[in-house]
């Protein structure tokens, strides 16, 4: 096995440390130096338009499928990782996307909004010695490794990449130790910002699989002079922030259990810490599988979403929708159920989610959110494809309900 791939292999282990987290980057086999992916993603949806507070209604609303509301992209990704000798190596990845000028959507599925563009999504150096590997430069981060700043490929290309240094060590049996420093954040070739006004984000992590059918993962973060993880409407200056995350997943007689906890605090004046806990239980019966999940987030002032990105996305298991309101604590209680059934050429799946908000502290304007989705994913001739329908309903104080629907069709071929 090539030592230059040790870190990628360690990261691949971490990708699944949180349970059923999907890979965030194509995993290059130990015998291969190159990888790639081509595909497309098309999304059409409705839109309530813009809220008109003067007339207490929405204006410029659009019907399902209007091209002003649709998003489409074809994507190409090419990557390489090579060993140079004496423990040194390098990796790089190029990504491009275009809509070919097709008049079916006015938006790009690639979240930067550019309908045609390209980027160097990864460019890093590696160094390996014994069971330790270092990866330095622009790179993707798995969610289980870094629940405060991670990368995803839901559109076919890496959405967020990070300039930093990651170190992995596997000297301890069934254990991966990690340390990371993250400085700059990039979003689809656009330079965004530093993680903080200070020295960046520091992370320590551990993943252990010494217990039978059990994965324990923990991570701790410290952000020097953070300015992105808290609502500073009162004009607070930048302050230090820290966070702890932990996951426990086990399989007992085909019944899977999981617990997850998070804690975020900092030096902001008059700001309360945010904590969250989530649990899940699931099993399978032949070709059918089902899972029940629940979580609670207190009324704290700190956010569980991705630090430095502004995205309303969280590593909490019950983060069901892309915009699932993971801002500050807001006293959120959520419950989710999902199930799937294997077919000869794929799998049908679905789920529902309900989140209730406690406004005893007069924070936020959402009363509750209901979400549902159903889809079919399959593989034909090496192409991973999916068709999915999503629905969301939000009850807003002093307004009518907000409802959204979307349909997503995508197909990707990895090589």
CSV table of C-alpha atoms in Angstrom, one decimal:
chain,number,residue,atom,x,y,z
A,1,UNK,CA,0.0,0.0,0.0
A,2,UNK,CA,1.3,3.4,-0.9
A,3,UNK,CA,2.2,5.4,2.2
A,4,UNK,CA,1.2,8.6,0.5
A,5,UNK,CA,-2.4,7.4,0.6
A,6,UNK,CA,-2.4,6.7,4.3
A,7,UNK,CA,-4.1,10.0,5.1
A,8,UNK,CA,-6.8,9.4,2.5
A,9,UNK,CA,-7.4,5.9,3.9
A,10,UNK,CA,-7.6,7.2,7.4
A,11,UNK,CA,-10.0,9.9,6.3
A,12,UNK,CA,-12.1,7.3,4.5
A,13,UNK,CA,-12.4,5.5,7.8
A,14,UNK,CA,-13.6,8.8,9.4
A,15,UNK,CA,-16.1,9.4,6.7
A,16,UNK,CA,-18.3,6.7,8.2
A,17,UNK,CA,-17.5,7.4,11.8
A,18,UNK,CA,-20.8,9.2,12.3
A,19,UNK,CA,-22.9,6.4,10.9
A,20,UNK,CA,-24.4,6.5,7.5
A,21,UNK,CA,-22.5,9.6,6.3
A,22,UNK,CA,-21.8,9.4,2.6
A,23,UNK,CA,-18.3,9.8,1.2
A,24,UNK,CA,-17.4,13.4,0.4
A,25,UNK,CA,-14.6,12.7,-2.1
A,26,UNK,CA,-13.9,10.0,-4.6
A,27,UNK,CA,-11.7,7.4,-2.9
A,28,UNK,CA,-8.7,6.5,-5.1
A,29,UNK,CA,-7.8,2.8,-4.7
A,30,UNK,CA,-4.3,2.1,-3.4
A,31,UNK,CA,-3.3,0.9,-6.8
A,32,UNK,CA,-4.5,3.9,-8.7
A,33,UNK,CA,-3.1,7.4,-9.0
A,34,UNK,CA,-6.0,9.0,-10.9
A,35,UNK,CA,-9.7,9.4,-10.3
A,36,UNK,CA,-12.5,11.4,-11.8
A,37,UNK,CA,-16.2,11.9,-12.2
A,38,UNK,CA,-18.6,13.2,-14.7
A,39,UNK,CA,-22.3,13.9,-14.3
A,40,UNK,CA,-25.2,16.2,-14.2
A,41,UNK,CA,-27.7,17.6,-11.6
A,42,UNK,CA,-31.0,19.2,-12.4
A,43,UNK,CA,-33.4,20.7,-9.8
A,44,UNK,CA,-36.8,22.3,-10.4
A,45,UNK,CA,-38.9,23.8,-7.6
A,46,UNK,CA,-41.5,26.4,-6.6
A,47,UNK,CA,-40.8,29.6,-4.7
A,48,UNK,CA,-43.0,31.7,-2.5
A,49,UNK,CA,-41.2,34.8,-3.7
A,50,UNK,CA,-40.4,37.8,-1.5
A,51,UNK,CA,-42.3,38.6,1.7
A,52,UNK,CA,-44.0,42.0,1.5
A,53,UNK,CA,-44.3,43.1,5.1
A,54,UNK,CA,-46.4,46.2,4.1
A,55,UNK,CA,-49.2,44.1,2.6
A,56,UNK,CA,-48.5,41.0,4.7
A,57,UNK,CA,-48.2,38.7,1.7
A,58,UNK,CA,-45.7,37.3,-0.8
A,59,UNK,CA,-44.9,38.9,-4.2
A,60,UNK,CA,-43.2,37.6,-7.3
A,61,UNK,CA,-44.0,34.0,-6.4
A,62,UNK,CA,-43.2,31.4,-9.0
A,63,UNK,CA,-44.9,28.1,-9.9
A,64,UNK,CA,-43.3,24.7,-9.8
A,65,UNK,CA,-40.8,24.3,-12.6
A,66,UNK,CA,-40.4,27.9,-13.7
A,67,UNK,CA,-37.0,28.2,-15.2
A,68,UNK,CA,-36.2,31.3,-13.1
A,69,UNK,CA,-36.3,29.0,-10.1
A,70,UNK,CA,-34.6,26.0,-11.6
A,71,UNK,CA,-30.9,25.0,-11.3
A,72,UNK,CA,-28.9,22.8,-13.7
A,73,UNK,CA,-25.2,21.9,-14.0
A,74,UNK,CA,-23.0,19.3,-15.7
A,75,UNK,CA,-19.8,18.7,-13.9
A,76,UNK,CA,-16.4,17.1,-14.6
A,77,UNK,CA,-13.8,16.3,-11.9
A,78,UNK,CA,-10.2,15.0,-12.5
A,79,UNK,CA,-7.9,14.2,-9.6
A,80,UNK,CA,-4.4,12.8,-9.1
A,81,UNK,CA,-2.3,11.7,-6.1
A,82,UNK,CA,1.3,10.6,-6.6
A,83,UNK,CA,4.1,9.5,-4.4
A,84,UNK,CA,7.3,11.3,-5.3
A,85,UNK,CA,9.7,9.4,-3.0
A,86,UNK,CA,11.2,9.6,0.5
A,87,UNK,CA,7.7,9.8,1.9
A,88,UNK,CA,6.7,12.9,-0.1
A,89,UNK,CA,3.8,13.1,-2.5
A,90,UNK,CA,1.3,15.5,-3.9
A,91,UNK,CA,-2.4,15.6,-4.9
A,92,UNK,CA,-4.5,17.9,-7.1
A,93,UNK,CA,-8.0,18.0,-8.4
A,94,UNK,CA,-9.6,20.1,-11.2
A,95,UNK,CA,-13.3,20.6,-11.5
A,96,UNK,CA,-15.5,22.3,-14.0
A,97,UNK,CA,-19.2,22.9,-14.6
A,98,UNK,CA,-21.4,24.3,-17.3
A,99,UNK,CA,-25.1,24.4,-18.3
A,100,UNK,CA,-24.2,24.4,-22.0
A,101,UNK,CA,-26.5,27.3,-22.4
A,102,UNK,CA,-29.6,25.2,-22.1
A,103,UNK,CA,-32.7,27.2,-21.5
A,104,UNK,CA,-34.1,25.0,-18.7
A,105,UNK,CA,-32.7,26.8,-15.7
A,106,UNK,CA,-31.5,30.3,-14.7
A,107,UNK,CA,-29.4,29.1,-11.8
A,108,UNK,CA,-26.4,26.8,-11.4
A,109,UNK,CA,-26.6,23.7,-9.2
A,110,UNK,CA,-23.0,24.5,-8.2
A,111,UNK,CA,-23.6,26.7,-5.3
A,112,UNK,CA,-21.3,29.6,-6.3
A,113,UNK,CA,-24.0,30.6,-8.8
A,114,UNK,CA,-21.6,30.7,-11.8
A,115,UNK,CA,-23.3,28.8,-14.6
A,116,UNK,CA,-20.0,27.9,-16.3
A,117,UNK,CA,-16.7,28.0,-14.5
A,118,UNK,CA,-13.7,25.9,-13.4
A,119,UNK,CA,-11.5,25.6,-10.3
A,120,UNK,CA,-8.6,23.9,-8.7
A,121,UNK,CA,-10.6,22.3,-6.0
A,122,UNK,CA,-7.7,20.6,-4.3
A,123,UNK,CA,-3.9,21.1,-4.3
A,124,UNK,CA,-1.9,19.6,-1.5
A,125,UNK,CA,1.4,18.0,-0.5
A,126,UNK,CA,1.7,14.8,1.5
A,127,UNK,CA,4.4,13.4,3.7
A,128,UNK,CA,4.3,10.0,5.4
A,129,UNK,CA,6.6,8.4,8.0
A,130,UNK,CA,5.7,5.2,9.7
A,131,UNK,CA,2.0,5.3,10.6
A,132,UNK,CA,1.8,9.0,10.4
A,133,UNK,CA,0.8,11.1,7.4
A,134,UNK,CA,0.5,14.9,6.8
A,135,UNK,CA,-1.6,16.6,4.2
A,136,UNK,CA,-1.0,20.3,3.7
A,137,UNK,CA,-2.7,22.7,1.3
A,138,UNK,CA,-6.2,23.1,-0.2
A,139,UNK,CA,-8.2,20.0,0.5
A,140,UNK,CA,-11.6,18.5,1.2
A,141,UNK,CA,-12.6,17.6,4.7
A,142,UNK,CA,-14.9,14.8,5.7
A,143,UNK,CA,-17.9,15.6,7.9
A,144,UNK,CA,-17.0,13.0,10.5
A,145,UNK,CA,-13.5,14.4,10.7
A,146,UNK,CA,-14.6,18.0,10.9
A,147,UNK,CA,-18.2,18.6,11.9
A,148,UNK,CA,-17.6,22.3,12.1
A,149,UNK,CA,-16.1,22.7,8.6
A,150,UNK,CA,-16.5,20.0,6.0
A,151,UNK,CA,-16.8,19.4,2.2
A,152,UNK,CA,-19.6,17.9,0.2
A,153,UNK,CA,-20.2,16.8,-3.4
A,154,UNK,CA,-24.0,17.0,-3.6
A,155,UNK,CA,-23.7,19.0,-6.8
A,156,UNK,CA,-20.9,16.8,-8.3
A,157,UNK,CA,-18.0,19.1,-7.3
A,158,UNK,CA,-16.5,20.1,-3.9
A,159,UNK,CA,-18.6,22.9,-2.5
A,160,UNK,CA,-16.3,24.1,0.2
A,161,UNK,CA,-12.5,23.4,0.3
A,162,UNK,CA,-10.1,24.5,2.9
A,163,UNK,CA,-6.5,25.7,3.1
A,164,UNK,CA,-4.9,23.9,6.1
A,165,UNK,CA,-2.8,21.1,7.5
A,166,UNK,CA,-4.2,17.7,8.6
A,167,UNK,CA,-2.2,15.1,10.5
A,168,UNK,CA,-3.3,11.4,10.9
A,169,UNK,CA,-1.7,8.7,13.0
A,170,UNK,CA,-2.7,5.0,13.3
A,171,UNK,CA,0.0,3.7,15.8
A,172,UNK,CA,-2.7,2.7,18.3
A,173,UNK,CA,-4.6,-0.4,17.4
A,174,UNK,CA,-8.1,0.3,15.9
A,175,UNK,CA,-7.5,4.0,16.5
A,176,UNK,CA,-7.0,7.0,14.3
A,177,UNK,CA,-5.7,10.2,15.9
A,178,UNK,CA,-6.0,13.4,14.0
A,179,UNK,CA,-5.0,17.0,14.3
A,180,UNK,CA,-5.8,19.9,12.0
A,181,UNK,CA,-5.4,23.6,11.4
A,182,UNK,CA,-7.7,25.4,9.0
A,183,UNK,CA,-7.1,28.9,7.8
A,184,UNK,CA,-8.7,29.9,4.5
A,185,UNK,CA,-12.1,28.8,3.1
A,186,UNK,CA,-12.9,28.6,-0.7
A,187,UNK,CA,-16.3,28.2,-2.3
A,188,UNK,CA,-16.2,26.9,-5.9
A,189,UNK,CA,-13.1,28.8,-6.9
A,190,UNK,CA,-14.2,32.0,-5.1
A,191,UNK,CA,-11.9,33.1,-2.3
A,192,UNK,CA,-14.1,33.7,0.7
A,193,UNK,CA,-12.4,34.5,3.9
A,194,UNK,CA,-10.2,33.3,6.8
A,195,UNK,CA,-11.9,31.2,9.4
A,196,UNK,CA,-11.2,33.9,11.9
A,197,UNK,CA,-9.6,37.2,12.4
A,198,UNK,CA,-6.9,35.4,14.4
A,199,UNK,CA,-4.9,32.3,14.0
A,200,UNK,CA,-7.6,30.1,12.4
A,201,UNK,CA,-9.4,26.9,13.6
A,202,UNK,CA,-7.5,24.2,15.5
A,203,UNK,CA,-8.9,20.7,15.8
A,204,UNK,CA,-8.1,17.4,17.6
A,205,UNK,CA,-9.9,14.2,16.8
A,206,UNK,CA,-10.0,10.5,17.6
A,207,UNK,CA,-11.8,7.6,16.1
A,208,UNK,CA,-11.8,4.2,17.8
A,209,UNK,CA,-13.2,0.9,16.6
A,210,UNK,CA,-11.7,-1.5,19.2
A,211,UNK,CA,-15.1,-2.5,20.5
A,212,UNK,CA,-17.0,-5.0,18.3
A,213,UNK,CA,-19.3,-3.4,15.7
A,214,UNK,CA,-18.8,-0.1,17.5
A,215,UNK,CA,-17.3,3.3,16.4
A,216,UNK,CA,-16.5,6.1,18.8
A,217,UNK,CA,-15.5,9.4,17.4
A,218,UNK,CA,-14.6,12.6,19.2
A,219,UNK,CA,-13.4,16.1,18.1
A,220,UNK,CA,-12.5,19.3,19.8
A,221,UNK,CA,-12.2,22.7,18.2
A,222,UNK,CA,-10.8,26.1,19.1
A,223,UNK,CA,-11.3,29.2,16.9
A,224,UNK,CA,-9.1,32.2,17.7
A,225,UNK,CA,-11.1,35.5,17.3
A,226,UNK,CA,-14.0,33.8,15.6
A,227,UNK,CA,-16.4,36.1,13.7
A,228,UNK,CA,-18.7,33.6,11.8
A,229,UNK,CA,-20.3,31.2,14.3
A,230,UNK,CA,-22.6,33.5,16.3
A,231,UNK,CA,-25.2,36.1,15.6
A,232,UNK,CA,-23.6,39.4,16.6
A,233,UNK,CA,-26.6,41.6,16.0
A,234,UNK,CA,-25.8,43.5,19.2
A,235,UNK,CA,-22.4,44.6,17.7
A,236,UNK,CA,-20.2,42.2,19.7
A,237,UNK,CA,-16.6,42.2,18.6
A,238,UNK,CA,-14.8,39.0,17.5
A,239,UNK,CA,-14.1,36.6,20.3
A,240,UNK,CA,-12.6,33.1,20.8
A,241,UNK,CA,-14.9,30.1,20.3
A,242,UNK,CA,-14.5,26.4,21.1
A,243,UNK,CA,-16.6,23.3,20.6
A,244,UNK,CA,-16.8,19.6,21.5
A,245,UNK,CA,-18.4,16.9,19.4
A,246,UNK,CA,-18.8,13.2,20.0
A,247,UNK,CA,-20.5,10.3,18.2
A,248,UNK,CA,-21.2,6.7,19.4
A,249,UNK,CA,-22.5,4.1,17.0
A,250,UNK,CA,-22.9,0.4,17.6
A,251,UNK,CA,-24.7,-2.6,16.1
A,252,UNK,CA,-26.2,-5.1,18.6
A,253,UNK,CA,-27.9,-8.2,17.0
A,254,UNK,CA,-28.7,-6.3,13.8
A,255,UNK,CA,-30.1,-3.3,15.7
A,256,UNK,CA,-28.1,-0.2,15.3
A,257,UNK,CA,-27.9,2.4,18.0
A,258,UNK,CA,-26.3,5.8,18.0
A,259,UNK,CA,-25.8,8.8,20.3
A,260,UNK,CA,-24.4,12.2,19.4
A,261,UNK,CA,-23.5,15.2,21.5
A,262,UNK,CA,-22.2,18.7,20.8
A,263,UNK,CA,-21.2,21.7,22.9
A,264,UNK,CA,-20.2,25.2,21.7
A,265,UNK,CA,-19.1,28.1,23.9
A,266,UNK,CA,-16.9,31.2,23.7
A,267,UNK,CA,-15.9,34.5,25.1
A,268,UNK,CA,-18.8,36.6,23.8
A,269,UNK,CA,-20.3,38.8,26.6
A,270,UNK,CA,-23.8,37.8,27.8
A,271,UNK,CA,-23.8,34.7,25.4
A,272,UNK,CA,-25.0,31.4,26.7
A,273,UNK,CA,-23.4,28.1,25.5
A,274,UNK,CA,-25.2,25.9,23.0
A,275,UNK,CA,-25.5,22.2,23.5
A,276,UNK,CA,-27.2,19.5,21.5
A,277,UNK,CA,-27.9,15.8,21.9
A,278,UNK,CA,-29.2,13.4,19.2
A,279,UNK,CA,-30.0,9.7,19.2
A,280,UNK,CA,-31.0,7.1,16.6
A,281,UNK,CA,-32.1,3.5,16.4
A,282,UNK,CA,-32.6,1.4,13.3
A,283,UNK,CA,-32.6,-2.1,11.9
A,284,UNK,CA,-33.2,-4.1,8.7
A,285,UNK,CA,-35.5,-6.9,7.8
A,286,UNK,CA,-34.5,-8.5,4.5
A,287,UNK,CA,-34.5,-5.8,1.9
A,288,UNK,CA,-36.3,-3.3,4.1
A,289,UNK,CA,-34.6,-1.0,6.6
A,290,UNK,CA,-35.9,1.8,8.9
A,291,UNK,CA,-34.5,4.3,11.3
A,292,UNK,CA,-35.9,6.7,14.0
A,293,UNK,CA,-33.9,9.8,15.1
A,294,UNK,CA,-34.5,12.5,17.6
A,295,UNK,CA,-32.6,15.5,18.8
A,296,UNK,CA,-32.7,18.6,21.1
A,297,UNK,CA,-30.8,21.9,20.9
A,298,UNK,CA,-31.1,24.3,23.8
A,299,UNK,CA,-31.6,28.1,23.8
A,300,UNK,CA,-27.9,28.8,23.5
A,301,UNK,CA,-26.5,31.8,21.6
A,302,UNK,CA,-23.9,29.8,19.5
A,303,UNK,CA,-24.6,28.1,16.2
A,304,UNK,CA,-24.0,24.4,15.3
A,305,UNK,CA,-23.8,25.2,11.6
A,306,UNK,CA,-20.6,25.1,9.6
A,307,UNK,CA,-18.1,27.6,11.1
A,308,UNK,CA,-17.0,30.3,8.7
A,309,UNK,CA,-19.3,29.5,5.8
A,310,UNK,CA,-22.6,31.0,6.8
A,311,UNK,CA,-24.4,27.8,5.6
A,312,UNK,CA,-27.5,26.8,7.5
A,313,UNK,CA,-26.2,23.2,7.7
A,314,UNK,CA,-25.2,21.1,10.7
A,315,UNK,CA,-23.5,17.8,11.3
A,316,UNK,CA,-26.3,16.9,13.7
A,317,UNK,CA,-28.0,13.7,12.4
A,318,UNK,CA,-31.5,15.3,12.3
A,319,UNK,CA,-30.4,18.1,10.0
A,320,UNK,CA,-32.8,17.0,7.3
A,321,UNK,CA,-33.1,19.9,4.9
A,322,UNK,CA,-30.4,22.1,3.5
A,323,UNK,CA,-32.0,25.0,5.3
A,324,UNK,CA,-33.1,23.2,8.5
A,325,UNK,CA,-32.8,26.3,10.7
A,326,UNK,CA,-29.7,25.3,12.5
A,327,UNK,CA,-28.9,28.9,13.5
A,328,UNK,CA,-28.6,29.5,17.2
A,329,UNK,CA,-30.1,27.1,19.8
A,330,UNK,CA,-33.7,28.4,19.7
A,331,UNK,CA,-34.8,25.4,21.8
A,332,UNK,CA,-35.2,23.1,18.8
A,333,UNK,CA,-36.6,19.6,19.3
A,334,UNK,CA,-36.7,17.4,16.2
A,335,UNK,CA,-37.9,13.9,15.3
A,336,UNK,CA,-37.3,12.1,12.1
A,337,UNK,CA,-38.2,8.7,10.6
A,338,UNK,CA,-36.8,7.3,7.4
A,339,UNK,CA,-36.9,3.9,5.6
A,340,UNK,CA,-35.8,2.2,2.4
A,341,UNK,CA,-36.4,-0.9,0.4
A,342,UNK,CA,-33.9,-2.6,-2.0
A,343,UNK,CA,-35.0,-3.3,-5.5
A,344,UNK,CA,-33.2,-5.4,-8.2
A,345,UNK,CA,-31.6,-2.3,-9.7
A,346,UNK,CA,-31.6,0.1,-6.8
A,347,UNK,CA,-33.4,1.3,-3.7
A,348,UNK,CA,-36.5,3.4,-2.9
A,349,UNK,CA,-36.4,5.5,0.2
A,350,UNK,CA,-38.3,8.2,2.1
A,351,UNK,CA,-38.6,10.0,5.3
A,352,UNK,CA,-40.4,12.7,7.3
A,353,UNK,CA,-39.1,15.2,9.8
A,354,UNK,CA,-40.7,17.6,12.3
A,355,UNK,CA,-39.0,20.4,14.2
A,356,UNK,CA,-40.6,22.5,17.0
A,357,UNK,CA,-39.2,25.8,18.2
A,358,UNK,CA,-39.4,27.2,21.7
A,359,UNK,CA,-39.7,30.9,21.6
A,360,UNK,CA,-39.8,31.5,25.3
A,361,UNK,CA,-36.7,33.7,24.8
A,362,UNK,CA,-38.2,35.6,21.9
A,363,UNK,CA,-35.5,34.4,19.5
A,364,UNK,CA,-36.5,33.7,15.9
A,365,UNK,CA,-39.9,33.7,14.2
A,366,UNK,CA,-40.4,30.0,13.3
A,367,UNK,CA,-43.0,28.0,15.1
A,368,UNK,CA,-42.3,24.6,13.5
A,369,UNK,CA,-41.1,23.0,10.3
A,370,UNK,CA,-42.3,19.8,8.6
A,371,UNK,CA,-40.2,18.1,5.9
A,372,UNK,CA,-40.6,15.0,3.8
A,373,UNK,CA,-38.8,13.4,1.0
A,374,UNK,CA,-39.1,10.3,-1.2
A,375,UNK,CA,-36.7,9.0,-3.9
A,376,UNK,CA,-35.2,6.2,-6.0
A,377,UNK,CA,-31.5,5.7,-6.4
A,378,UNK,CA,-29.9,3.1,-8.6
A,379,UNK,CA,-26.8,2.2,-10.5
A,380,UNK,CA,-26.8,1.2,-14.2
A,381,UNK,CA,-23.5,0.5,-16.1
A,382,UNK,CA,-21.5,2.2,-13.4
A,383,UNK,CA,-23.6,5.3,-13.3
A,384,UNK,CA,-25.0,6.3,-9.9
A,385,UNK,CA,-28.4,8.0,-10.4
A,386,UNK,CA,-31.1,9.4,-8.2
A,387,UNK,CA,-34.6,11.0,-8.6
A,388,UNK,CA,-35.9,12.7,-5.4
A,389,UNK,CA,-38.9,14.7,-4.3
A,390,UNK,CA,-38.7,17.1,-1.3
A,391,UNK,CA,-41.4,19.0,0.6
A,392,UNK,CA,-41.1,21.5,3.3
A,393,UNK,CA,-43.6,23.5,5.3
A,394,UNK,CA,-42.7,26.2,7.8
A,395,UNK,CA,-45.2,27.9,10.2
A,396,UNK,CA,-44.1,31.5,10.6
A,397,UNK,CA,-45.3,33.7,13.4
A,398,UNK,CA,-47.5,36.6,12.1
A,399,UNK,CA,-47.4,35.2,8.5
A,400,UNK,CA,-49.0,32.4,6.6
A,401,UNK,CA,-47.2,29.1,6.2
A,402,UNK,CA,-44.3,28.9,3.9
A,403,UNK,CA,-44.2,25.8,1.7
A,404,UNK,CA,-41.6,24.6,-0.8
A,405,UNK,CA,-41.4,21.7,-3.2
A,406,UNK,CA,-38.5,20.5,-5.3
A,407,UNK,CA,-37.6,17.6,-7.5
A,408,UNK,CA,-34.0,16.7,-8.1
A,409,UNK,CA,-32.6,14.4,-10.9
A,410,UNK,CA,-28.9,13.6,-11.0
A,411,UNK,CA,-26.5,11.0,-12.4
A,412,UNK,CA,-22.7,10.6,-11.8
A,413,UNK,CA,-20.1,8.3,-13.2
A,414,UNK,CA,-16.9,7.8,-11.3
A,415,UNK,CA,-13.7,6.4,-12.7
